[in-house]
Coordinates of C-alpha atoms in Angstrom, one line a residue:
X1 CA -167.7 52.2 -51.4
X2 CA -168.4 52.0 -47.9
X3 CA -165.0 54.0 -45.9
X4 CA -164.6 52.6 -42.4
X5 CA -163.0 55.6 -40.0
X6 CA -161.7 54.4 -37.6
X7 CA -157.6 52.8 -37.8
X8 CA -156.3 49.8 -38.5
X9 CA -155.5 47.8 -35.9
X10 CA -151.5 47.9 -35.4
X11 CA -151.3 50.9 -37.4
X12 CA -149.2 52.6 -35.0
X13 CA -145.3 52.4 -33.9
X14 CA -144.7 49.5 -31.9
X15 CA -141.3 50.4 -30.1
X16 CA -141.7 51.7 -26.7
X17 CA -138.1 52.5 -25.6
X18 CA -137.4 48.9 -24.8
X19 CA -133.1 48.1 -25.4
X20 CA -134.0 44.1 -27.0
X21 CA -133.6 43.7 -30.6
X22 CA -136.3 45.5 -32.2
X23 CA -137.5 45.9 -35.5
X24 CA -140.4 47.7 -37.5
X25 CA -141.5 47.5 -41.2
X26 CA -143.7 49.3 -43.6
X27 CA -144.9 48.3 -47.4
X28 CA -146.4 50.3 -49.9
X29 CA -147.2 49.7 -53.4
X30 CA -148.8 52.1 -56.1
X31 CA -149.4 49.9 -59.7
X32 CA -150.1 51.7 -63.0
X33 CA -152.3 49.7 -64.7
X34 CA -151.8 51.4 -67.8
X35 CA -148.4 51.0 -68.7
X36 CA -148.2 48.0 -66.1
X37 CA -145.5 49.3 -63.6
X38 CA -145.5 49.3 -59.9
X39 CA -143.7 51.1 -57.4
X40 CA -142.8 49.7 -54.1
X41 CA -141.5 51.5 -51.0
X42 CA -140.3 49.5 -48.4
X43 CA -139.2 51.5 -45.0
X44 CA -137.6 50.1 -41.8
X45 CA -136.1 51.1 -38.5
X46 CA -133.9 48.5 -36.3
X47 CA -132.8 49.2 -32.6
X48 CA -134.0 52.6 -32.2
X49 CA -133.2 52.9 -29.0
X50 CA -129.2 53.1 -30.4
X51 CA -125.6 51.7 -29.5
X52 CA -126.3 48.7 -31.7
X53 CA -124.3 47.2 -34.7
X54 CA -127.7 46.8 -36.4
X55 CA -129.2 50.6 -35.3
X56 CA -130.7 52.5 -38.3
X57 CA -133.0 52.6 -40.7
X58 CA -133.7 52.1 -44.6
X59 CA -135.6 53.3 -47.7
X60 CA -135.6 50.4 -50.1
X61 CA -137.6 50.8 -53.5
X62 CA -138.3 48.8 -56.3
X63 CA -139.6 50.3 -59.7
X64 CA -140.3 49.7 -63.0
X65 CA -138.9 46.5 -64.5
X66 CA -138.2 45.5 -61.0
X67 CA -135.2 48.3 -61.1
X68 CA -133.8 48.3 -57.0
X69 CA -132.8 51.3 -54.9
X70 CA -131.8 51.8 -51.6
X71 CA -130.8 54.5 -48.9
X72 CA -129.8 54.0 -45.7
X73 CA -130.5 56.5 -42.5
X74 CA -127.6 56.2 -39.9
X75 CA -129.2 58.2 -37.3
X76 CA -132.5 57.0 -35.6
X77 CA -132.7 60.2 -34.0
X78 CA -134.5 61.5 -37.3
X79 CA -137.1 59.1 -37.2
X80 CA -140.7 59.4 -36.1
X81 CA -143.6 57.8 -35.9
X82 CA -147.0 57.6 -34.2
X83 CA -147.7 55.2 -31.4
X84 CA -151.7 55.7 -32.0
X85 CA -152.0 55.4 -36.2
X86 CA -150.1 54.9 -39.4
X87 CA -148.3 58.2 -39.6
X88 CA -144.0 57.6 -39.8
X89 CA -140.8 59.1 -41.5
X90 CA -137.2 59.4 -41.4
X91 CA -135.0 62.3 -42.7
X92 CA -131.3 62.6 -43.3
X93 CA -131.1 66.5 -42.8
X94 CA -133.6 69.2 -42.8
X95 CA -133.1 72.7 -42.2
X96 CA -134.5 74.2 -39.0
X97 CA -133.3 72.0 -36.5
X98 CA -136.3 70.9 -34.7
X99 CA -137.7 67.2 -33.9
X100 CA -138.6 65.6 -37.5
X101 CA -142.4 65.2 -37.1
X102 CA -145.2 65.6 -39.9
X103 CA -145.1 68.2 -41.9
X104 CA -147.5 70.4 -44.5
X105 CA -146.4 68.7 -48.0
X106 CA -145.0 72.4 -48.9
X107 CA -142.9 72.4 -45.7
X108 CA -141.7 69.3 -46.4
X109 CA -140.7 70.2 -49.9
X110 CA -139.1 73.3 -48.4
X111 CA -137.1 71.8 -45.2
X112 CA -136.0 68.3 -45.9
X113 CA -133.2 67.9 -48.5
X114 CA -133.8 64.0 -48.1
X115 CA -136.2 61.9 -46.4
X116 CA -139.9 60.6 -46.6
X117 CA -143.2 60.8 -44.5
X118 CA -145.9 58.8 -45.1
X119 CA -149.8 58.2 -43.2
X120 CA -152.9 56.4 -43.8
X121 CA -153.7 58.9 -46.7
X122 CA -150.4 60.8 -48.0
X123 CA -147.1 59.9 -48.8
X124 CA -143.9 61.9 -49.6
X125 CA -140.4 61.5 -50.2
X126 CA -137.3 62.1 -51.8
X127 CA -133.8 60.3 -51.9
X128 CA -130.6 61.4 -53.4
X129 CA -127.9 59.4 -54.2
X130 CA -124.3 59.2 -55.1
X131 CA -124.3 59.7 -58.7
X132 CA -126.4 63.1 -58.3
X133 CA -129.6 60.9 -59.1
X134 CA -133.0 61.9 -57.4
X135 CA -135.4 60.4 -56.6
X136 CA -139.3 62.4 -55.4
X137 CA -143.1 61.5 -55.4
X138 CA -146.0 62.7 -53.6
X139 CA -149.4 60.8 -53.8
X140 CA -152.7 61.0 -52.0
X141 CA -154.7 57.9 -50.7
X142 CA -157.9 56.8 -50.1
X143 CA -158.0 53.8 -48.4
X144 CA -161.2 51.3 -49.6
X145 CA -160.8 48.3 -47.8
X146 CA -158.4 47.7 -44.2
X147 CA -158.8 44.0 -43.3
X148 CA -162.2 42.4 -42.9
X149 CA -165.4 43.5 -44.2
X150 CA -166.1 46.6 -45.6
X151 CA -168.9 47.9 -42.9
X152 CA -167.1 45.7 -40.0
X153 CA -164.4 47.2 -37.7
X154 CA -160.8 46.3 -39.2
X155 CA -159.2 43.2 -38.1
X156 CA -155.9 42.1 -37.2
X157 CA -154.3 40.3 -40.1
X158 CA -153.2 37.5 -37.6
X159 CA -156.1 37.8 -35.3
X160 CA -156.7 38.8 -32.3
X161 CA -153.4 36.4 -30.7
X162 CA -151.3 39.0 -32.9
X163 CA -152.0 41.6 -30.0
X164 CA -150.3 39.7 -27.3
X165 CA -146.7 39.3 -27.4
X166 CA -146.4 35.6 -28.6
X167 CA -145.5 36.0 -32.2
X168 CA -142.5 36.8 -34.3
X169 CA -142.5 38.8 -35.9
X170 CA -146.1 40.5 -36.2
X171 CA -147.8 41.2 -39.9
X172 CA -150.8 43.5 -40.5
X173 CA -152.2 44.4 -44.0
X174 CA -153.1 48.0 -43.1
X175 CA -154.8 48.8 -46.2
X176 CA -155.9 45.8 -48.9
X177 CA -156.5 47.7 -51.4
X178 CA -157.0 52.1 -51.6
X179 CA -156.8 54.1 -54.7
X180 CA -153.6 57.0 -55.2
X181 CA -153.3 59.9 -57.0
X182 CA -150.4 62.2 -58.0
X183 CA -147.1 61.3 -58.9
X184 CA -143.7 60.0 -59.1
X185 CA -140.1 61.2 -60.3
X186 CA -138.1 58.2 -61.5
X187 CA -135.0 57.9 -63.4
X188 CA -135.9 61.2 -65.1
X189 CA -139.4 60.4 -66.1
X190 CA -142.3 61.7 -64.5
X191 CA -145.3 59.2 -63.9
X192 CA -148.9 60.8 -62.9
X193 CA -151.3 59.1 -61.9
X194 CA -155.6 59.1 -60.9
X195 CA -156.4 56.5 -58.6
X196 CA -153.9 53.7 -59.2
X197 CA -154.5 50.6 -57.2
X198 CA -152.1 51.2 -54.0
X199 CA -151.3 48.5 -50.5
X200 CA -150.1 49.0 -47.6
X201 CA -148.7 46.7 -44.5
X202 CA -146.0 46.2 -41.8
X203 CA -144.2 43.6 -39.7
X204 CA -142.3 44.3 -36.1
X205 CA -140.7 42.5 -33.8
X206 CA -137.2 41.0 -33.0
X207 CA -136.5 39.1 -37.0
X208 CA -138.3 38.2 -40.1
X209 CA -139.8 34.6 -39.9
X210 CA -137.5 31.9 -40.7
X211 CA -138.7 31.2 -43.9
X212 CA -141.7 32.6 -46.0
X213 CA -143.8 33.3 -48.9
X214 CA -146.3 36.3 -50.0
X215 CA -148.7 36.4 -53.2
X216 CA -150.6 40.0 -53.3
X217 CA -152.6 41.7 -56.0
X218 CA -155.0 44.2 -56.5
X219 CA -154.6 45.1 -60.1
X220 CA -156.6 42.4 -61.6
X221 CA -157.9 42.1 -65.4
X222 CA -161.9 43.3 -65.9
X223 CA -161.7 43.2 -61.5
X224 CA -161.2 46.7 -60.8
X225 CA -162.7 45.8 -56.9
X226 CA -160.9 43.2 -56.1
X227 CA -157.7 42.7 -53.3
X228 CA -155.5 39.0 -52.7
X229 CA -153.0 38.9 -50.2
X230 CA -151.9 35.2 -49.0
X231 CA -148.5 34.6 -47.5
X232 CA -147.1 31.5 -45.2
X233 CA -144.3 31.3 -42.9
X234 CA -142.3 29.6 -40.2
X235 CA -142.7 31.8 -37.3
X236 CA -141.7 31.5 -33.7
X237 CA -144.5 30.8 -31.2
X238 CA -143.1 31.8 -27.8
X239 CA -140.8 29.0 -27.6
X240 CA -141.4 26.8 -30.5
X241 CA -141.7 27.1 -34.6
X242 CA -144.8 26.9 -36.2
X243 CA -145.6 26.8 -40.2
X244 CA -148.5 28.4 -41.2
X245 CA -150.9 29.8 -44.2
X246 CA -153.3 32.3 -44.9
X247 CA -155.8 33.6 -47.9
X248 CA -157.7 37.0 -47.9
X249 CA -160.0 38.3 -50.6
X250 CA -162.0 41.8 -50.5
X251 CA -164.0 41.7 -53.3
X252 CA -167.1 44.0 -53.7
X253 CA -167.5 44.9 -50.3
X254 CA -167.4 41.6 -48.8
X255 CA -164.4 39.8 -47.5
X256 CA -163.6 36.0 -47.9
X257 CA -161.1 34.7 -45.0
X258 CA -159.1 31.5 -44.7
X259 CA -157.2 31.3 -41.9
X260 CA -155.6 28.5 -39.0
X261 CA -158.4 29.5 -37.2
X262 CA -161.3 28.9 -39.5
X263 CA -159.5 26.9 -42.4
X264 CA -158.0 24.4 -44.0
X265 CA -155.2 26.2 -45.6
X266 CA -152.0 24.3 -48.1
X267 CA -149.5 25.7 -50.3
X268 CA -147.0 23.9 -52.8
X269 CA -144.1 26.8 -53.2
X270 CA -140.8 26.6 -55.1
X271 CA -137.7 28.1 -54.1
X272 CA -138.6 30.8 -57.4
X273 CA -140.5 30.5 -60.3
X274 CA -144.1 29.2 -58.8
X275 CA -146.8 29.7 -56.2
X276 CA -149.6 27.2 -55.5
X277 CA -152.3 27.9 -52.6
X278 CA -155.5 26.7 -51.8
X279 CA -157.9 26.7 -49.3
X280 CA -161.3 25.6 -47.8
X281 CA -163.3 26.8 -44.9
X282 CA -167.1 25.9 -43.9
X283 CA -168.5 27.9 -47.4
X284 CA -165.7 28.3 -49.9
X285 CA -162.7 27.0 -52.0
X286 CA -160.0 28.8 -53.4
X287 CA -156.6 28.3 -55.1
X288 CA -154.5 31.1 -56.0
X289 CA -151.2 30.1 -58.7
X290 CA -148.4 32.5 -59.2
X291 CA -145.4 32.2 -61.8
X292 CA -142.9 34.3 -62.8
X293 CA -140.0 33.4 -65.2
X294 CA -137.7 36.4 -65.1
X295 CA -135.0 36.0 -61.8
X296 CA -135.9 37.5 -58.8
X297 CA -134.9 40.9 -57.6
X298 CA -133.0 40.4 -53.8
X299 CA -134.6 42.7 -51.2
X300 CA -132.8 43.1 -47.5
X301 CA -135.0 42.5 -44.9
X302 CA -134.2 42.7 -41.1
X303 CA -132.6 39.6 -39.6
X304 CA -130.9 39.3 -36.1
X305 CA -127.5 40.8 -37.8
X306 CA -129.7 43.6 -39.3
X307 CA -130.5 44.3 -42.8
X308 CA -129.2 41.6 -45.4
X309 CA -130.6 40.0 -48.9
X310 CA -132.6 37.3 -47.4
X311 CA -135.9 38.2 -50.0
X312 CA -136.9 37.0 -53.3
X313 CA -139.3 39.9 -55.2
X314 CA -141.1 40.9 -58.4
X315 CA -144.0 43.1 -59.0
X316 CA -144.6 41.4 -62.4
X317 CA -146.1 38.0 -61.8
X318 CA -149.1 36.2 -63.1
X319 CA -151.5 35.6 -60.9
X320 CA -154.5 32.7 -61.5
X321 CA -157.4 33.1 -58.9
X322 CA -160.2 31.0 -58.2
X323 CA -163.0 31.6 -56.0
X324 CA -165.8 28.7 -55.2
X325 CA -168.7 27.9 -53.7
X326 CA -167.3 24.6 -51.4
X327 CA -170.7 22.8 -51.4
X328 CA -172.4 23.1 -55.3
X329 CA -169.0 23.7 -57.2
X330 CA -169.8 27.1 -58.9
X331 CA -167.9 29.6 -59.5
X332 CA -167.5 33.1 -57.6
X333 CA -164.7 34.6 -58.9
X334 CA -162.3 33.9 -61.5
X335 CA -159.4 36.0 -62.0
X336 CA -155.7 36.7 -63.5
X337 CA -152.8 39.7 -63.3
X338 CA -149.4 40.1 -64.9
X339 CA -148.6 42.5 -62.2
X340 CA -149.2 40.4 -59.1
X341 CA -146.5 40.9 -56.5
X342 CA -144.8 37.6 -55.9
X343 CA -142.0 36.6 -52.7
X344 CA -140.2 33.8 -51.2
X345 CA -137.5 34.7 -48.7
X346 CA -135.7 33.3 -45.3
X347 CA -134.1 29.9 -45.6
X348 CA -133.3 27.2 -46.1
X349 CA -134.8 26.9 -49.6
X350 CA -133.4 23.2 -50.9
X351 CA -136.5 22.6 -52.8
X352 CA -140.4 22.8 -52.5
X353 CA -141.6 23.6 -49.6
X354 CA -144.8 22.1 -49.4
X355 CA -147.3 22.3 -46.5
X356 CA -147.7 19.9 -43.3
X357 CA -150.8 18.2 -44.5

């Protein structure tokens, strides 16, 4: 597999000292296909600057079953991250005193009593909680496919409007698909793991969209090179809302985009319980389905009163995919998952929300 080197772009920390409402937010998934568990880690920081209602930050996690934890960071003084690539953490206390930065895995180990620190390849953490519980893992990454093709320079998720200031908030998949190695201490069992399927992206800006919807895989049956990620929303534009859609598939080194700006994308998407999008650009179909019939898990997202339980999630959802060729009707790529990652979340939600077309 062909290993780009140079960053994704948005990879690094978008806050630049200014004092408006400011947000940032980082995904990452690892999913054991063998006992068919994921882990999720979901990181934010809100009004770093300080002085705000809304000023901290969060480590949110979801594990097996769908099982929900979360610690909160009062002090954005502890955080860090790069402005130049994906390297970012956030520590309660640690025991020399000096600026939180990146450290050696042992230091880390040996100086932070709770905290994480994460980069395009490694990840560490541990949280305690209340009850005496803790939490730890510690997992390399190699990163296989960004956003785009495999031998291309990585895109911008949203393309290349996402790097002027017009959008809220931003999204960028920062890694599709990668595979992870090493381990993670949950509930007192201890999972290792060789090269598990693992994702990565963020949002920033001043809110979550006003409503949305997210479909991502890359644990699929018999498809062991294969990545989905498609996800709608009603986003501000400037001054105005706009609804829109997008598909991406990185399957054996090539990359199959449908997007506003070369697509024709709809979606049919319940309040819970069912997924439907499909595409067509100049070459190719697709339609991608998602159910789930367990409730959802609620996740807190940032929102312009700072973190609250606006997010619908599960990390076991089946997943249909199809993949086509637009002009003689044969199939690509067929494919399905029972660990799909599956989301609605803002509001209002009174029923389906089906696309403007």
């Amino acid at each position: 597999m062909f290993h780009y080197p140079l960053e994704t772009p948005h990879s690094g920390y978008h806050w630049h000292g200014q004092l408006t409402r400011f947000f940032e937010g980082w995904y990452f998934r690892v999913t054991l296909t063998d006992c068919q568990q994921t882990f999720a880690f979901m990181y934010s920081i809100e009004d770093p600057a300080g002085g705000t209602p809304t000023t901290g930050g969060a480590a949110q996690l979801l594990g097996p079953e769908d099982e929900y934890l979360c610690r909160t960071f009062a002090d954005v003084r502890s955080f860090w991250g790069w402005r130049d690539r994906l390297g970012l953490g956030h520590w309660r206390t640690w025991k020399d005193g000096s600026l939180p930065r990146f450290l050696d895995p042992h230091d880390f180990d040996q100086q932070v009593q709770e905290g994480y620190q994460v980069t395009a390849t490694e990840h560490q953490g541990i949280l305690r909680f209340p009850n005496g519980e803790v939490i730890r893992w510690q997992y390399h990454t190699q990163p296989l496919y960004r956003w785009g093709n495999a031998k291309e320079i990585p895109r911008s998720t949203a393309g290349w409007l996402s790097s002027l200031q017009i959008f809220e908030p931003g999204w960028q998949v920062l890694m599709a698909h990668g595979l992870a190695s090493g381990w993670i201490e949950w509930r007192g069992q201890r999972y290792d793991f060789v090269n598990a399927p693992a994702y990565a992206e963020k949002n920033w800006g001043g809110a979550f969209p006003q409503k949305w919807f997210w479909l991502n895989c890359n644990a699929f049956a018999g498809e062991p090179d294969l990545a989905l990620t498609a996800a709608g929303g009603k986003r501000q534009v400037l001054w105005w809302f706009e609804s829109v859609a997008l598909i991406g598939i990185h399957h054996r080194g090539q990359f199959y985009e449908f997007a506003p700006w070369n697509a024709t994308v709809g979606w049919e998407v319940e309040p819970w319980g069912y997924w439907h999008v499909w595409a067509e650009n100049e070459k190719y179909t697709v339609t991608v389905r998602g159910i789930v019939e367990s409730p959802p898990v609620e996740v807190r997202v940032p929102s312009q009163n700072g973190l609250q339980f606006r997010c619908r999630d599960t990390t076991h959802g089946r997943l249909w995919l199809e993949l086509k060729d637009r002009w003689t009707g044969r199939m690509i790529l067929q494919a399905s998952s029972d660990v799909a990652g599956l989301e609605t979340g803002g509001e209002p939600w009174d029923g389906t929300w089906r696309s403007p077309l």
